[in-house]
Coordinates of N, CA, C and O in Angstrom, one line a residue:
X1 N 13.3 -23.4 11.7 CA 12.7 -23.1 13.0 C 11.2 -22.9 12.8 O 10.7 -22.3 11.9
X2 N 10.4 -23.5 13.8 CA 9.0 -23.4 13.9 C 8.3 -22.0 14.5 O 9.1 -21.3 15.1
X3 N 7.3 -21.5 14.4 CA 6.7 -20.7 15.8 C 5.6 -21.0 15.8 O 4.9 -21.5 14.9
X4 N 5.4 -20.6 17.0 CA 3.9 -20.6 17.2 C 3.3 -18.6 17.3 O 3.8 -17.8 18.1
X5 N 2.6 -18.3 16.5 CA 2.1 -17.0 16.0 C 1.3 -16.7 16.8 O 1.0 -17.7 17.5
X6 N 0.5 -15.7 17.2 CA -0.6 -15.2 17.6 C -0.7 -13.4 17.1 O 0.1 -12.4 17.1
X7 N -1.9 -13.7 16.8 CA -2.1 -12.7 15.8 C -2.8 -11.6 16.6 O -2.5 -10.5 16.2
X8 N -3.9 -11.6 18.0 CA -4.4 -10.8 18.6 C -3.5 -10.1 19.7 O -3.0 -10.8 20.6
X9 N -3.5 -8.9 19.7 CA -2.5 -7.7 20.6 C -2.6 -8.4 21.6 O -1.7 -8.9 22.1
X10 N -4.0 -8.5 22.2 CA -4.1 -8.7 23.7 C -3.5 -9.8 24.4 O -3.4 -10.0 25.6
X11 N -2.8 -11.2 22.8 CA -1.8 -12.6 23.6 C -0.5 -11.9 23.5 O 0.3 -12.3 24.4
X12 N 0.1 -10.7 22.6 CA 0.8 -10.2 23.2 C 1.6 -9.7 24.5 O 2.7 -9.6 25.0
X13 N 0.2 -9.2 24.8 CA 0.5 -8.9 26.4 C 0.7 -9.7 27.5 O 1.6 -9.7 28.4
X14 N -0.3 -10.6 27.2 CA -0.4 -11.9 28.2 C 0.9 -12.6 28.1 O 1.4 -13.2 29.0
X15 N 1.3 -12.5 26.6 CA 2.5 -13.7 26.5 C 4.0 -13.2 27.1 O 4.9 -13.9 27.5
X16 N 3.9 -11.3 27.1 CA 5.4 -10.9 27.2 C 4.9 -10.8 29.3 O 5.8 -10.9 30.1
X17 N 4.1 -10.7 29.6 CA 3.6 -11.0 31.2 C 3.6 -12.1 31.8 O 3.3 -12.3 33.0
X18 N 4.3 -13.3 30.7 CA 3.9 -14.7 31.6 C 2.6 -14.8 31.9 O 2.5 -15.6 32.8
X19 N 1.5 -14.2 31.6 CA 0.8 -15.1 32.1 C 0.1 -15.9 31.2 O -0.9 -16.6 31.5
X20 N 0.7 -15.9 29.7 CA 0.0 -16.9 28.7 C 1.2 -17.7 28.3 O 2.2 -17.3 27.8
X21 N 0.8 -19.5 28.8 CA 1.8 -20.2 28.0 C 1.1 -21.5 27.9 O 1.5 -22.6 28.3
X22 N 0.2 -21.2 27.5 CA -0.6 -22.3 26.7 C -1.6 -21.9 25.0 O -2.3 -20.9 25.0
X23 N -1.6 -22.5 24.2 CA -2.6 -22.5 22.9 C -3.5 -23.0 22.8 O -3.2 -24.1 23.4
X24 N -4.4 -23.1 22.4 CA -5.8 -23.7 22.1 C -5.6 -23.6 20.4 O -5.2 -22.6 19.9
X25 N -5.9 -24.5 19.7 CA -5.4 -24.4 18.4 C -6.4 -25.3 17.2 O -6.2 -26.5 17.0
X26 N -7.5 -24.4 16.6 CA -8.3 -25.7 16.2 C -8.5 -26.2 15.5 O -8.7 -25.6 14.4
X27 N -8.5 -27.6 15.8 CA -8.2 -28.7 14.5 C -6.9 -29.5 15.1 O -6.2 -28.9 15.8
X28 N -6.5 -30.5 14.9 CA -5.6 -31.8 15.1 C -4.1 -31.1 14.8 O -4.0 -30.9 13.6
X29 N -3.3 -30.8 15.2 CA -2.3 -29.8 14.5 C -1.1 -30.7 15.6 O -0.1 -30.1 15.8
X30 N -1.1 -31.8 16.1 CA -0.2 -32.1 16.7 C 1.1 -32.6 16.3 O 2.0 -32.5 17.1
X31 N 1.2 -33.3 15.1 CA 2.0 -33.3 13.6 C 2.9 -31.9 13.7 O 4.1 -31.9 13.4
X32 N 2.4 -30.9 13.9 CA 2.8 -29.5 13.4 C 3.7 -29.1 14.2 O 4.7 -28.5 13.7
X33 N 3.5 -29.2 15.7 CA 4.1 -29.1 16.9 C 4.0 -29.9 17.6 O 3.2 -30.0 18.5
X34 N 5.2 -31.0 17.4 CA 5.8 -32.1 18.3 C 6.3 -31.5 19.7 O 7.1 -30.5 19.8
X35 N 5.6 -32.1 20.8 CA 6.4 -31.9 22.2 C 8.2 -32.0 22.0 O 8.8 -32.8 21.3
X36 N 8.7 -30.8 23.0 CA 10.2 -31.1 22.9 C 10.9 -30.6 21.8 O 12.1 -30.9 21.6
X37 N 10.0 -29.6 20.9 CA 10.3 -29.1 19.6 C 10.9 -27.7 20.7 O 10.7 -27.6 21.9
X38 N 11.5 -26.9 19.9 CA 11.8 -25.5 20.0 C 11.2 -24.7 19.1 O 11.1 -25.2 17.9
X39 N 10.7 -23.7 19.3 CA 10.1 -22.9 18.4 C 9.9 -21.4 18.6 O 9.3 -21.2 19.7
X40 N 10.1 -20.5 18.1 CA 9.8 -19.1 18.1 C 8.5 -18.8 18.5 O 7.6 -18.9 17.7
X41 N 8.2 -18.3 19.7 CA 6.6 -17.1 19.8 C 6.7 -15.9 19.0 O 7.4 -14.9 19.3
X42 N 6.2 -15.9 18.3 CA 5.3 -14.7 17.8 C 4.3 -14.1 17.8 O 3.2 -14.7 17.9
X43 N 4.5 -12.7 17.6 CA 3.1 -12.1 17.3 C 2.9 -11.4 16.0 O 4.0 -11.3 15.5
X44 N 1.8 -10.9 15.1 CA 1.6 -10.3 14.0 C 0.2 -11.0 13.0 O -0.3 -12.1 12.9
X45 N -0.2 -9.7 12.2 CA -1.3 -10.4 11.5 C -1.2 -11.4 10.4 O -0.3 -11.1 9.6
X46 N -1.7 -12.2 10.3 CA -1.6 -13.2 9.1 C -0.8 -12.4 7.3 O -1.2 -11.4 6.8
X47 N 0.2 -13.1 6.7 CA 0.6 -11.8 5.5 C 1.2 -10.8 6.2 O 1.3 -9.8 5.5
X48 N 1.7 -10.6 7.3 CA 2.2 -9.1 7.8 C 3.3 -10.0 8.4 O 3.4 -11.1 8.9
X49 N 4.7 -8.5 8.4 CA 5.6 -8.5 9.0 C 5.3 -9.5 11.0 O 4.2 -9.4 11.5
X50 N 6.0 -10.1 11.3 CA 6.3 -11.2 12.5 C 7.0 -10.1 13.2 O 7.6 -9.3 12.5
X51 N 7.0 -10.0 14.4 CA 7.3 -9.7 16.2 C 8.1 -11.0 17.1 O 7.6 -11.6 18.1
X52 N 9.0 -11.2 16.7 CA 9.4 -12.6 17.4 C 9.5 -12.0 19.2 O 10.2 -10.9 19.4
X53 N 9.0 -12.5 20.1 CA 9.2 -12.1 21.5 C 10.1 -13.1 22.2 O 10.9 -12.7 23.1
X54 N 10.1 -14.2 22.0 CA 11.3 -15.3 22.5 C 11.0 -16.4 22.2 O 9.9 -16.7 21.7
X55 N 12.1 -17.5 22.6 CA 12.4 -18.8 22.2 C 11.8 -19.7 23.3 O 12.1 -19.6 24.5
X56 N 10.7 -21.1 22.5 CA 10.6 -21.3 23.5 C 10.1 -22.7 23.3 O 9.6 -22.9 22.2
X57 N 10.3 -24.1 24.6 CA 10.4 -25.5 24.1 C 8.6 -25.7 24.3 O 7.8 -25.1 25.0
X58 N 8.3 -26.5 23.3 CA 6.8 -27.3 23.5 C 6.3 -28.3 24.8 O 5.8 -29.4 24.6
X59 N 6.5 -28.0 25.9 CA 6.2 -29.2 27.2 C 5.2 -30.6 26.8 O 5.5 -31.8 27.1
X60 N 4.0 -30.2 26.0 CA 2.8 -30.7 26.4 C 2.2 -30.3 25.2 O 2.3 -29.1 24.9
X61 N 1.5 -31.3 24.0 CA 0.5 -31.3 23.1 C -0.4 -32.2 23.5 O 0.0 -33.3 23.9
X62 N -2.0 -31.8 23.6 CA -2.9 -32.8 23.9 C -4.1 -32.5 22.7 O -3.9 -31.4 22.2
X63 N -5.0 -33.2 22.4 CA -5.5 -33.4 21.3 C -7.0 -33.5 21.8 O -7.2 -34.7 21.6
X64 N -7.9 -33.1 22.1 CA -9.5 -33.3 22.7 C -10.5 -32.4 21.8 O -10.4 -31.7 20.8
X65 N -11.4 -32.6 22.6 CA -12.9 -32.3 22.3 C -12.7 -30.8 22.9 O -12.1 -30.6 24.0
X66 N -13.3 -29.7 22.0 CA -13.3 -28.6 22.7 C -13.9 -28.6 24.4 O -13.6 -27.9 25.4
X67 N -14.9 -29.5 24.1 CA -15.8 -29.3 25.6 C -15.1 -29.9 26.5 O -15.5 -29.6 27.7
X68 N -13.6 -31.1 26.2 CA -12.9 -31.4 27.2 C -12.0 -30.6 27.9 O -11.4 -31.1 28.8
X69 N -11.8 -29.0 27.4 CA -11.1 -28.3 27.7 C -10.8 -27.9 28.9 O -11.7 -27.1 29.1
X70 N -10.0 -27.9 30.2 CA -10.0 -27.8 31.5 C -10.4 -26.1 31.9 O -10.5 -25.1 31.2
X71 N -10.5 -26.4 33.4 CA -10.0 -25.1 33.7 C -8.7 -24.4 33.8 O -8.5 -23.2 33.8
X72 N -7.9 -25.3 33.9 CA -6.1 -25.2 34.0 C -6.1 -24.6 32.3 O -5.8 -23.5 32.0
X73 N -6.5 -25.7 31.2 CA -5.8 -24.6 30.0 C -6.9 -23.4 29.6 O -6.5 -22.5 28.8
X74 N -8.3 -23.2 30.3 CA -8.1 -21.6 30.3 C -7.8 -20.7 30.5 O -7.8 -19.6 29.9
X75 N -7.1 -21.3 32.2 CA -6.3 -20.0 32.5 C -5.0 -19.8 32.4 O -4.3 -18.9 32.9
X76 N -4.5 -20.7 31.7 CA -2.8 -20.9 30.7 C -2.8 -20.3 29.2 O -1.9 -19.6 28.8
X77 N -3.9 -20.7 28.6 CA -4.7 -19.6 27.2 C -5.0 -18.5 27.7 O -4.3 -17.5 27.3
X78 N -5.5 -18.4 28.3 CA -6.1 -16.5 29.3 C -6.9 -16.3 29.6 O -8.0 -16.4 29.2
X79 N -6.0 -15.8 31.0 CA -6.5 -15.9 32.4 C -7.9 -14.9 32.3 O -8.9 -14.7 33.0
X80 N -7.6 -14.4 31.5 CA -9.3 -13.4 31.5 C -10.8 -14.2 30.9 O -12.0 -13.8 30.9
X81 N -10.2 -15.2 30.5 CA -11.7 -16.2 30.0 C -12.1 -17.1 31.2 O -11.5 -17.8 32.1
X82 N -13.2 -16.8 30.9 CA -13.5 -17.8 32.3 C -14.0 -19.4 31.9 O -13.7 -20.4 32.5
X83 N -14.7 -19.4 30.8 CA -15.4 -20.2 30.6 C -15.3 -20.6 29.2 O -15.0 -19.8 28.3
X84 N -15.5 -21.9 29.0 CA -15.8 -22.5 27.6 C -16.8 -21.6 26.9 O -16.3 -21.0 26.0
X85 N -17.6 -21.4 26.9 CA -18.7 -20.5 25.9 C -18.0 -19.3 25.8 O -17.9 -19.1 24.6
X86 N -17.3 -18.2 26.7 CA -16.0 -17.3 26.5 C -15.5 -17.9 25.8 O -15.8 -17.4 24.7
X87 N -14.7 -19.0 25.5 CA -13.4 -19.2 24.5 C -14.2 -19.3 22.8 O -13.9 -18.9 21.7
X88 N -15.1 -19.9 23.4 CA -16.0 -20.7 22.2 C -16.5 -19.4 21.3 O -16.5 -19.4 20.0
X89 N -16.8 -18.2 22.0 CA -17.4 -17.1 20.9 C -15.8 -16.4 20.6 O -15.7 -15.8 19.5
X90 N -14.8 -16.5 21.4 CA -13.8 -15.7 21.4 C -12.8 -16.5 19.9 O -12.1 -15.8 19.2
X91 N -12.9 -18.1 19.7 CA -12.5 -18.8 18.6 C -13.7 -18.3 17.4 O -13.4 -18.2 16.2
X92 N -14.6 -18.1 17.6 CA -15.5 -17.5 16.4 C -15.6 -16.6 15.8 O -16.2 -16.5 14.8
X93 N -14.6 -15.5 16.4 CA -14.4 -14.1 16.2 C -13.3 -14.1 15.3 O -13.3 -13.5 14.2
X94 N -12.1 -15.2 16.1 CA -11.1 -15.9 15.3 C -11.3 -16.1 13.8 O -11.0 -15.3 12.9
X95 N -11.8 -17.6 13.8 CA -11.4 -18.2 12.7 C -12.9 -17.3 12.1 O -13.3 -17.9 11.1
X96 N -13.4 -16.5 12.3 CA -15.0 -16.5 11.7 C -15.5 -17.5 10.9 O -15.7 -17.5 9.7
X97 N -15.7 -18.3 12.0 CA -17.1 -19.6 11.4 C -17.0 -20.1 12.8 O -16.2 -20.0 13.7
X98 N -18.7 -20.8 12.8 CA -19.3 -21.4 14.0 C -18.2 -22.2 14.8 O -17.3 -22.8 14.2
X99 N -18.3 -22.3 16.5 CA -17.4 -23.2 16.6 C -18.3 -24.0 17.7 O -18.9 -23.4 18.5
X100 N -18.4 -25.0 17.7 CA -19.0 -26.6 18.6 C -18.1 -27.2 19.8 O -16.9 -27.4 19.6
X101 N -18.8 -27.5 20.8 CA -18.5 -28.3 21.6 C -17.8 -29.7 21.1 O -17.3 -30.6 21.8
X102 N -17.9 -29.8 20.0 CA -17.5 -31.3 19.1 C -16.6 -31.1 18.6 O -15.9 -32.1 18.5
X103 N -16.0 -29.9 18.2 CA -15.1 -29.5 17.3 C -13.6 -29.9 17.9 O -13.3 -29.8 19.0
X104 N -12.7 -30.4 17.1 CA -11.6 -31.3 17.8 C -10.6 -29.5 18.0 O -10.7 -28.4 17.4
X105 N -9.7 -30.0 19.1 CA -8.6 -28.5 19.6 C -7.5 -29.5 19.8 O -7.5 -30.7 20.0
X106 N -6.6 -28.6 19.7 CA -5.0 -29.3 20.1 C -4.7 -27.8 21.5 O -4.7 -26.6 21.7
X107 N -4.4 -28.8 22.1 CA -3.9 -27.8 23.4 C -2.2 -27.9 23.1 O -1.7 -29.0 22.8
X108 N -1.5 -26.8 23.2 CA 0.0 -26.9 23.6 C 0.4 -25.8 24.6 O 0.2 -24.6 24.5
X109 N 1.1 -26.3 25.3 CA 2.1 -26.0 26.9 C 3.0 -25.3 26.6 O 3.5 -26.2 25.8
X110 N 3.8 -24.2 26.5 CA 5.1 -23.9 26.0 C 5.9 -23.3 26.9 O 5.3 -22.7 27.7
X111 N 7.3 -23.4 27.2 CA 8.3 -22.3 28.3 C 9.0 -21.7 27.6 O 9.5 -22.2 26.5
X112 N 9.2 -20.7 28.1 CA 10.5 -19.6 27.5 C 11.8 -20.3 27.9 O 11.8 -20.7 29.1
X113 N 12.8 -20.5 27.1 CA 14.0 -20.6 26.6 C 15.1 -19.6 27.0 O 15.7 -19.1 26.0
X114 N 15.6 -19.3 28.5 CA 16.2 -18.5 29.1 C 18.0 -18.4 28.0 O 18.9 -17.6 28.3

């Protein structure tokens, strides 16, 4: 079984609220997470005990240019970012290192698995 992780409390919230069911993920990872996969959400820090919150299918992997990023997958990533430069310092904080408008992202779609 696959998951998709998220390590920061606040996708937590978003993810057990419905209102997060999209990833932003960077670098080409679409190999990783085939559409139509099943996979576990989680949460927890990298090396630490996992939070599985539910089961759920891959709809949609898309593969672009960070700057191609819509407004639809920010507010499916979270709804509290408004903006590409928002995401762009909020992935920097992430991975800590620079992140570019050039920089390749995999977007993925996911639904919970009733």
């Amino acid at each position: 079984m696959m998951a998709l992780n998220f390590q920061a409390k606040k996708h937590e919230e978003l993810i057990m609220s419905r209102k997060k069911n999209c990833t932003v993920r960077l670098g080409d990872v679409r190999n990783q997470y085939p559409e139509s996969s099943i996979v576990w959400i989680t949460t927890g820090k990298k090396y630490e005990v996992k939070k599985r919150l539910y089961t759920a299918i891959i709809d949609k992997v898309r593969v672009k240019k960070f700057a191609e990023l819509t407004s639809r997958d920010l507010g499916h990533q979270n709804p509290e970012i408004d903006s590409l430069e928002e995401l762009r310092l909020d992935f920097e904080n992430i991975y800590q290192r620079r992140i570019t408008l050039d920089d390749t992202v995999t977007v993925i779609y996911f639904s919970e698995i009733l």
